[in-house]
mmCIF file of C-alpha atoms in Angstrom:
data_model
loop_
_atom_site.group_PDB
_atom_site.id
_atom_site.type_symbol
_atom_site.label_atom_id
_atom_site.label_comp_id
_atom_site.label_asym_id
_atom_site.label_seq_id
_atom_site.Cartn_x
_atom_site.Cartn_y
_atom_site.Cartn_z
ATOM 1 C CA MET A 141 61.299 120.295 63.452
ATOM 2 C CA LYS A 142 63.069 122.311 60.745
ATOM 3 C CA VAL A 143 64.984 125.342 61.999
ATOM 4 C CA GLY A 144 66.015 128.436 60.039
ATOM 5 C CA ALA A 145 68.084 131.436 61.060
ATOM 6 C CA VAL A 146 67.605 135.033 59.884
ATOM 7 C CA ILE A 147 70.427 137.546 60.227
ATOM 8 C CA ILE A 148 70.265 141.127 58.987
ATOM 9 C CA THR A 149 73.437 143.084 58.364
ATOM 10 C CA MET A 150 74.592 146.503 57.278
ATOM 11 C CA GLY A 151 77.717 144.875 55.833
ATOM 12 C CA ASN A 152 80.019 146.583 58.336
ATOM 13 C CA ARG A 153 80.836 143.569 60.547
ATOM 14 C CA PRO A 154 82.053 140.854 58.170
ATOM 15 C CA ASP A 155 84.260 139.048 60.691
ATOM 16 C CA GLU A 156 81.542 138.922 63.341
ATOM 17 C CA LEU A 157 79.001 137.785 60.748
ATOM 18 C CA ARG A 158 81.254 134.950 59.604
ATOM 19 C CA ALA A 159 81.807 133.834 63.216
ATOM 20 C CA LEU A 160 78.045 133.858 63.856
ATOM 21 C CA LEU A 161 77.367 131.818 60.724
ATOM 22 C CA ASP A 162 80.027 129.329 61.791
ATOM 23 C CA SER A 163 78.295 128.949 65.163
ATOM 24 C CA VAL A 164 74.978 128.359 63.365
ATOM 25 C CA ALA A 165 76.574 125.726 61.120
ATOM 26 C CA LYS A 166 77.949 123.872 64.172
ATOM 27 C CA GLN A 167 74.538 123.355 65.764
ATOM 28 C CA ASP A 168 73.686 119.790 66.739
ATOM 29 C CA GLY A 169 71.014 117.854 64.878
ATOM 30 C CA ASP A 170 69.672 118.627 61.419
ATOM 31 C CA ARG A 171 71.274 121.505 59.538
ATOM 32 C CA VAL A 172 69.998 124.982 60.359
ATOM 33 C CA GLU A 173 69.269 126.870 57.145
ATOM 34 C CA ALA A 174 70.568 130.439 57.290
ATOM 35 C CA VAL A 175 69.491 133.581 55.446
ATOM 36 C CA VAL A 176 71.508 136.809 55.569
ATOM 37 C CA VAL A 177 69.697 140.005 54.572
ATOM 38 C CA GLY A 178 71.782 142.976 53.444
ATOM 39 C CA ASN A 179 69.640 145.827 54.766
ATOM 40 C CA GLY A 180 70.426 148.505 52.209
ATOM 41 C CA SER A 181 73.970 147.213 51.741
ATOM 42 C CA PRO A 182 75.810 144.377 49.984
ATOM 43 C CA VAL A 183 76.176 141.136 51.926
ATOM 44 C CA PRO A 184 79.797 140.300 52.788
ATOM 45 C CA ASP A 185 81.231 136.940 51.721
ATOM 46 C CA VAL A 186 79.363 134.112 53.451
ATOM 47 C CA PRO A 187 79.928 130.338 53.508
ATOM 48 C CA ALA A 188 78.540 128.178 50.725
ATOM 49 C CA GLY A 189 74.924 127.195 51.315
ATOM 50 C CA VAL A 190 73.958 130.387 53.130
ATOM 51 C CA ARG A 191 71.178 132.215 51.320
ATOM 52 C CA THR A 192 71.462 135.958 50.845
ATOM 53 C CA VAL A 193 69.042 138.780 50.065
ATOM 54 C CA GLU A 194 70.282 142.282 49.262
ATOM 55 C CA LEU A 195 67.800 145.114 49.721
ATOM 56 C CA PRO A 196 68.252 148.385 47.816
ATOM 57 C CA GLU A 197 67.383 150.413 50.926
ATOM 58 C CA ASN A 198 67.458 149.986 54.693
ATOM 59 C CA LEU A 199 63.997 148.799 55.738
ATOM 60 C CA GLY A 200 64.832 148.884 59.435
ATOM 61 C CA ILE A 201 65.145 145.956 61.795
ATOM 62 C CA PRO A 202 61.580 144.580 61.592
ATOM 63 C CA GLY A 203 61.351 145.132 57.837
ATOM 64 C CA GLY A 204 64.661 143.376 57.222
ATOM 65 C CA ARG A 205 63.739 140.471 59.468
ATOM 66 C CA ASN A 206 60.374 140.055 57.746
ATOM 67 C CA ILE A 207 62.154 139.828 54.387
ATOM 68 C CA GLY A 208 64.482 137.189 55.828
ATOM 69 C CA LEU A 209 61.514 135.267 57.217
ATOM 70 C CA ASP A 210 59.825 135.255 53.802
ATOM 71 C CA ALA A 211 62.976 133.741 52.277
ATOM 72 C CA PHE A 212 61.695 130.530 53.908
ATOM 73 C CA GLY A 213 58.372 130.928 52.103
ATOM 74 C CA PRO A 214 55.586 133.375 53.036
ATOM 75 C CA GLY A 215 55.645 133.781 56.797
ATOM 76 C CA GLY A 216 58.496 131.255 57.016
ATOM 77 C CA ARG A 217 56.181 128.336 56.226
ATOM 78 C CA ASP A 218 59.021 126.106 54.933
ATOM 79 C CA VAL A 219 60.516 125.856 58.430
ATOM 80 C CA ASP A 220 58.933 125.195 61.807
ATOM 81 C CA ILE A 221 61.166 127.498 63.859
ATOM 82 C CA VAL A 222 63.093 130.619 62.924
ATOM 83 C CA MET A 223 65.894 132.098 65.005
ATOM 84 C CA PHE A 224 66.543 135.840 64.701
ATOM 85 C CA LEU A 225 70.177 136.608 65.537
ATOM 86 C CA ASP A 226 72.169 139.855 65.683
ATOM 87 C CA ASP A 227 75.046 139.862 63.193
ATOM 88 C CA ASP A 228 77.592 140.679 65.918
ATOM 89 C CA GLY A 229 76.352 137.878 68.153
ATOM 90 C CA LEU A 230 77.589 134.302 68.516
ATOM 91 C CA LEU A 231 75.745 131.186 69.636
ATOM 92 C CA ALA A 232 77.628 130.111 72.741
ATOM 93 C CA GLN A 233 76.756 126.399 72.584
ATOM 94 C CA HIS A 234 76.215 123.808 69.886
ATOM 95 C CA ASP A 235 72.889 122.611 71.308
ATOM 96 C CA THR A 236 70.814 125.804 71.078
ATOM 97 C CA ALA A 237 68.846 124.742 67.990
ATOM 98 C CA GLU A 238 68.250 121.300 69.474
ATOM 99 C CA LEU A 239 67.058 122.830 72.753
ATOM 100 C CA CYS A 240 64.619 124.947 70.729
ATOM 101 C CA ARG A 241 63.273 121.867 68.964
ATOM 102 C CA GLN A 242 62.795 120.094 72.294
ATOM 103 C CA ALA A 243 61.107 123.088 73.931
ATOM 104 C CA PHE A 244 58.622 123.697 71.140
ATOM 105 C CA ALA A 245 57.866 119.969 70.764
ATOM 106 C CA ALA A 246 57.235 119.589 74.499
ATOM 107 C CA ASP A 247 54.938 122.617 74.852
ATOM 108 C CA PRO A 248 52.377 123.182 72.068
ATOM 109 C CA GLU A 249 51.417 126.557 73.586
ATOM 110 C CA LEU A 250 54.988 127.887 73.436
ATOM 111 C CA GLY A 251 55.301 130.408 70.605
ATOM 112 C CA ILE A 252 58.497 132.366 71.303
ATOM 113 C CA ILE A 253 61.767 131.732 73.166
ATOM 114 C CA SER A 254 63.991 134.607 74.292
ATOM 115 C CA PHE A 255 67.659 133.668 74.656
ATOM 116 C CA ARG A 256 69.980 134.993 77.350
ATOM 117 C CA ILE A 257 72.488 137.557 76.042
ATOM 118 C CA ALA A 258 75.905 137.484 77.713
ATOM 119 C CA ASP A 259 79.079 139.469 77.166
ATOM 120 C CA PRO A 260 81.680 137.154 75.583
ATOM 121 C CA GLU A 261 84.496 138.522 77.753
ATOM 122 C CA THR A 262 82.835 138.726 81.162
ATOM 123 C CA GLY A 263 79.812 136.436 80.823
ATOM 124 C CA VAL A 264 77.685 139.212 82.338
ATOM 125 C CA THR A 265 74.060 139.601 81.265
ATOM 126 C CA GLN A 266 72.866 143.212 81.369
ATOM 127 C CA ARG A 267 69.702 143.788 83.369
ATOM 128 C CA ARG A 268 67.954 145.249 80.312
ATOM 129 C CA HIS A 269 68.489 141.931 78.514
ATOM 130 C CA VAL A 270 66.303 140.031 80.970
ATOM 131 C CA PRO A 271 62.774 140.582 79.584
ATOM 132 C CA ARG A 272 60.879 140.868 82.868
ATOM 133 C CA LEU A 273 60.547 143.334 85.730
ATOM 134 C CA ARG A 274 62.281 141.060 88.258
ATOM 135 C CA ALA A 275 65.548 140.966 86.367
ATOM 136 C CA SER A 276 68.126 140.642 89.142
ATOM 137 C CA ASP A 277 68.765 136.948 88.443
ATOM 138 C CA PRO A 278 69.463 136.399 84.730
ATOM 139 C CA MET A 279 70.085 132.698 85.352
ATOM 140 C CA ARG A 280 66.428 132.090 86.245
ATOM 141 C CA SER A 281 64.312 130.952 83.315
ATOM 142 C CA SER A 282 60.634 131.906 83.333
ATOM 143 C CA ARG A 283 57.535 132.767 81.378
ATOM 144 C CA VAL A 284 57.735 136.372 80.182
ATOM 145 C CA THR A 285 55.682 138.912 78.247
ATOM 146 C CA THR A 286 58.224 140.049 75.641
ATOM 147 C CA PHE A 287 61.517 138.908 74.135
ATOM 148 C CA LEU A 288 64.908 140.084 72.865
ATOM 149 C CA GLY A 289 64.899 141.010 69.191
ATOM 150 C CA GLY A 290 68.332 139.728 68.134
ATOM 151 C CA ALA A 291 68.434 136.557 70.240
ATOM 152 C CA ASN A 292 65.272 134.518 69.944
ATOM 153 C CA ALA A 293 63.412 131.668 68.288
ATOM 154 C CA VAL A 294 59.829 131.865 67.058
ATOM 155 C CA ARG A 295 57.493 129.078 66.020
ATOM 156 C CA THR A 296 56.473 130.053 62.490
ATOM 157 C CA LYS A 297 52.838 129.168 63.231
ATOM 158 C CA VAL A 298 52.823 132.373 65.297
ATOM 159 C CA PHE A 299 53.489 134.459 62.184
ATOM 160 C CA ALA A 300 50.818 132.575 60.263
ATOM 161 C CA GLU A 301 48.303 133.424 62.963
ATOM 162 C CA VAL A 302 49.168 136.992 64.022
ATOM 163 C CA GLY A 303 51.339 138.382 61.201
ATOM 164 C CA GLY A 304 54.948 139.515 61.136
ATOM 165 C CA LEU A 305 56.926 142.212 62.861
ATOM 166 C CA PRO A 306 55.600 145.776 62.320
ATOM 167 C CA ASP A 307 57.629 147.188 59.408
ATOM 168 C CA GLU A 308 56.717 150.779 60.238
ATOM 169 C CA PHE A 309 58.459 150.665 63.624
ATOM 170 C CA PHE A 310 61.888 150.548 61.880
ATOM 171 C CA TYR A 311 63.705 150.256 65.222
ATOM 172 C CA ALA A 312 62.561 149.721 68.858
ATOM 173 C CA HIS A 313 59.618 147.920 70.481
ATOM 174 C CA GLU A 314 58.799 145.771 67.447
ATOM 175 C CA GLU A 315 59.359 142.660 69.587
ATOM 176 C CA THR A 316 56.819 143.728 72.204
ATOM 177 C CA ASP A 317 54.268 144.472 69.487
ATOM 178 C CA LEU A 318 54.619 140.901 68.179
ATOM 179 C CA ALA A 319 54.720 139.486 71.722
ATOM 180 C CA TRP A 320 51.452 141.157 72.729
ATOM 181 C CA ARG A 321 49.720 139.948 69.568
ATOM 182 C CA ALA A 322 51.009 136.425 70.153
ATOM 183 C CA LEU A 323 49.897 136.411 73.797
ATOM 184 C CA ASP A 324 46.465 137.694 72.763
ATOM 185 C CA ALA A 325 46.224 134.737 70.360
ATOM 186 C CA GLY A 326 46.976 132.286 73.171
ATOM 187 C CA TRP A 327 50.713 131.691 72.671
ATOM 188 C CA MET A 328 53.241 131.781 75.505
ATOM 189 C CA ILE A 329 56.783 133.200 75.679
ATOM 190 C CA ASP A 330 59.716 131.738 77.612
ATOM 191 C CA TYR A 331 62.995 133.315 78.678
ATOM 192 C CA ARG A 332 65.628 130.573 78.691
ATOM 193 C CA SER A 333 68.875 131.238 80.512
ATOM 194 C CA ASP A 334 70.471 128.075 79.086
ATOM 195 C CA MET A 335 70.178 129.303 75.499
ATOM 196 C CA VAL A 336 72.945 131.875 75.187
ATOM 197 C CA LEU A 337 73.957 134.381 72.540
ATOM 198 C CA TYR A 338 77.290 136.049 73.158
ATOM 199 C CA HIS A 339 77.079 139.762 72.355
ATOM 200 C CA PRO A 340 79.391 142.637 73.346
ATOM 201 C CA THR A 341 78.035 144.858 76.106
ATOM 202 C CA THR A 342 76.582 148.000 74.518
ATOM 203 C CA ALA A 343 74.216 150.855 75.319
ATOM 204 C CA PRO A 344 71.080 151.176 73.145
ATOM 205 C CA SER A 345 71.509 154.965 73.148
ATOM 206 C CA ARG A 346 74.528 154.515 70.841
ATOM 207 C CA HIS A 347 72.043 154.726 67.970
ATOM 208 C CA ALA A 348 71.440 158.344 66.892
ATOM 209 C CA VAL A 349 67.697 157.750 66.490
ATOM 210 C CA TYR A 350 67.301 155.926 69.808
ATOM 211 C CA HIS A 351 65.386 158.494 71.883
ATOM 212 C CA ARG A 352 63.008 159.554 69.084
ATOM 213 C CA MET A 353 62.231 156.011 67.943
ATOM 214 C CA VAL A 354 61.750 154.682 71.466
ATOM 215 C CA ALA A 355 59.221 157.402 72.269
ATOM 216 C CA ARG A 356 57.372 157.289 68.938
ATOM 217 C CA ASN A 357 57.108 153.516 68.913
ATOM 218 C CA ARG A 358 56.025 153.396 72.556
ATOM 219 C CA VAL A 359 53.009 155.508 71.574
ATOM 220 C CA TRP A 360 52.373 153.394 68.491
ATOM 221 C CA LEU A 361 52.602 150.217 70.577
ATOM 222 C CA ALA A 362 49.902 151.480 72.919
ATOM 223 C CA ARG A 363 47.677 152.852 70.172
ATOM 224 C CA ARG A 364 47.830 149.575 68.238
ATOM 225 C CA ASN A 365 47.454 147.055 71.026
ATOM 226 C CA LEU A 366 46.000 148.338 74.303
ATOM 227 C CA PRO A 367 42.352 148.727 75.311
ATOM 228 C CA ALA A 368 41.489 152.431 75.175
ATOM 229 C CA PRO A 369 41.369 153.011 78.986
ATOM 230 C CA LEU A 370 44.925 151.681 79.367
ATOM 231 C CA VAL A 371 46.548 153.828 76.667
ATOM 232 C CA PRO A 372 46.887 157.035 78.760
ATOM 233 C CA VAL A 373 47.881 155.031 81.847
ATOM 234 C CA TYR A 374 50.630 153.145 80.028
ATOM 235 C CA LEU A 375 52.039 156.231 78.322
ATOM 236 C CA GLY A 376 51.742 158.340 81.478
ATOM 237 C CA VAL A 377 53.818 155.812 83.425
ATOM 238 C CA TRP A 378 56.501 155.786 80.722
ATOM 239 C CA LEU A 379 56.563 159.584 80.605
ATOM 240 C CA LEU A 380 57.133 159.664 84.360
ATOM 241 C CA LEU A 381 59.855 156.999 84.202
ATOM 242 C CA THR A 382 61.621 158.880 81.420
ATOM 243 C CA LEU A 383 61.669 162.095 83.448
ATOM 244 C CA LEU A 384 62.899 160.278 86.560
ATOM 245 C CA ARG A 385 65.870 158.943 84.580
ATOM 246 C CA ARG A 386 66.917 162.571 83.971
ATOM 247 C CA PRO A 387 68.131 162.297 80.362
ATOM 248 C CA SER A 388 70.198 165.080 78.841
ATOM 249 C CA ARG A 389 68.397 168.058 77.332
ATOM 250 C CA PRO A 390 69.044 166.968 73.695
ATOM 251 C CA ALA A 391 67.886 163.429 74.541
ATOM 252 C CA LEU A 392 64.737 164.739 76.204
ATOM 253 C CA GLN A 393 63.981 167.011 73.259
ATOM 254 C CA ALA A 394 64.341 164.052 70.888
ATOM 255 C CA TRP A 395 62.139 161.936 73.165
ATOM 256 C CA PHE A 396 59.345 164.516 73.270
ATOM 257 C CA GLY A 397 59.619 164.947 69.497
ATOM 258 C CA GLY A 398 59.137 161.219 69.067
ATOM 259 C CA PHE A 399 56.284 161.183 71.607
ATOM 260 C CA LYS A 400 54.468 163.830 69.586
ATOM 261 C CA GLU A 401 55.188 162.007 66.344
ATOM 262 C CA GLY A 402 53.646 158.860 67.824
ATOM 263 C CA TRP A 403 50.320 160.671 68.231
ATOM 264 C CA THR A 404 50.331 162.539 64.906
ATOM 265 C CA THR A 405 51.424 159.807 62.467
ATOM 266 C CA PRO A 406 49.719 156.565 61.377
ATOM 267 C CA CYS A 407 50.637 153.598 63.574
ATOM 268 C CA GLY A 408 49.193 150.773 61.477
ATOM 269 C CA PRO A 409 46.063 148.738 62.228
ATOM 270 C CA ARG A 410 44.590 148.932 65.708
ATOM 271 C CA ARG A 411 43.741 145.544 67.230
ATOM 272 C CA PRO A 412 43.314 146.054 70.994
ATOM 273 C CA MET A 413 44.054 143.003 73.094
ATOM 274 C CA ARG A 414 41.278 141.360 75.052
ATOM 275 C CA TRP A 415 40.903 142.097 78.739
ATOM 276 C CA ARG A 416 41.693 138.476 79.533
ATOM 277 C CA THR A 417 45.056 139.056 77.837
ATOM 278 C CA VAL A 418 45.584 142.063 80.110
ATOM 279 C CA TRP A 419 44.956 139.726 83.035
ATOM 280 C CA ARG A 420 47.324 137.116 81.560
ATOM 281 C CA LEU A 421 50.086 139.742 81.289
ATOM 282 C CA THR A 422 49.399 140.771 84.876
ATOM 283 C CA ARG A 423 49.628 137.180 86.119
ATOM 284 C CA LEU A 424 52.915 136.799 84.234
ATOM 285 C CA GLY A 425 54.315 139.700 86.254
ATOM 286 C CA ARG A 426 54.053 142.617 83.848
ATOM 287 C CA PRO A 427 50.651 144.300 83.531
ATOM 288 C CA PRO A 428 50.533 146.346 80.319
ATOM 289 C CA VAL A 429 50.802 149.684 82.095
ATOM 290 C CA ILE A 430 54.590 149.484 82.552
#
C-alpha cells in the first residue's frame, strides 16, 4: 500500500519541520511521499524530493490539509493511505508507516487510525489526546469514535466515499466531523498506542481563537451530522460541561459568541447520520450526546 504524508506549516518552525521530515524519510518499507503545505506563508527549506505547496492565504487546518491531500491527486487517489502530521511533531519509531500498512491490509473495514501523542521529554500522553471517554490508560488501544488531527492515518477510500475535511471549520472539531461521516458510511476508527508521534505538551487554549472556534464548530458539527432530536441534547450537555469547567469571563464571553455564531451562520451541507450509526457510536462507548 502506498503511503503519503501531509504536513501544513506556518513557516515558523523550520527546525521542527526538518526533524519531522527526517523521521518520515526513515520509515521502514517503501518510501513515504511527503507534501508540505505553506498555509499562507512560504515553506522553509525542505529535503530534496519533498513536494511543497504555498498558499497565498491561511485556509485553516482542514483547508490546508485538504490541499495537501489533493497534491496526491483528487482526494489523494494516487496513494492508499495518507498520514496527517503536525509540523512540530516527530514520528517516534521507524515502523509507523509499516504498521499502518499492516493494519489497513488486515482489516478492510478500518478507515482511520489515531496515533498516540507523547511528550518527547517525559513520554506522557495527555488525557485529552486519548480519543475516548475512558482515557485513563493511554497505552490501551481500542476502537474509538474520533481521532487526533495532527497524528493520524486515513485510508484514502474514505475521502472518496464521504468527502474531505470541512474547510469552513478552519480550526477545531474538523476531525470529529470526518469521523462521524466515516462511521455513518460503515468505516471503523482505531486508536493505536503503539503508533507514536512525539509532540511537546501544550494547551489548546494557547490559540487566541480557541474558545470561539470550539463553540461555533461544536454547533456546526451537531447541525451538520446529528438527527434533529439529538441536536439540543448534544449542545445542552456541552453547554453544561463548559459552565462546570468555570472558564474565565473573557473565555466565556468568547465561547458564547461562538455558540451564537454557530446558529446564525451557514454550517455547510446537512447530512444527519442514521440512527444505527447513533447506536454504533453508543456501543463504541461514546453516544453522540457528549
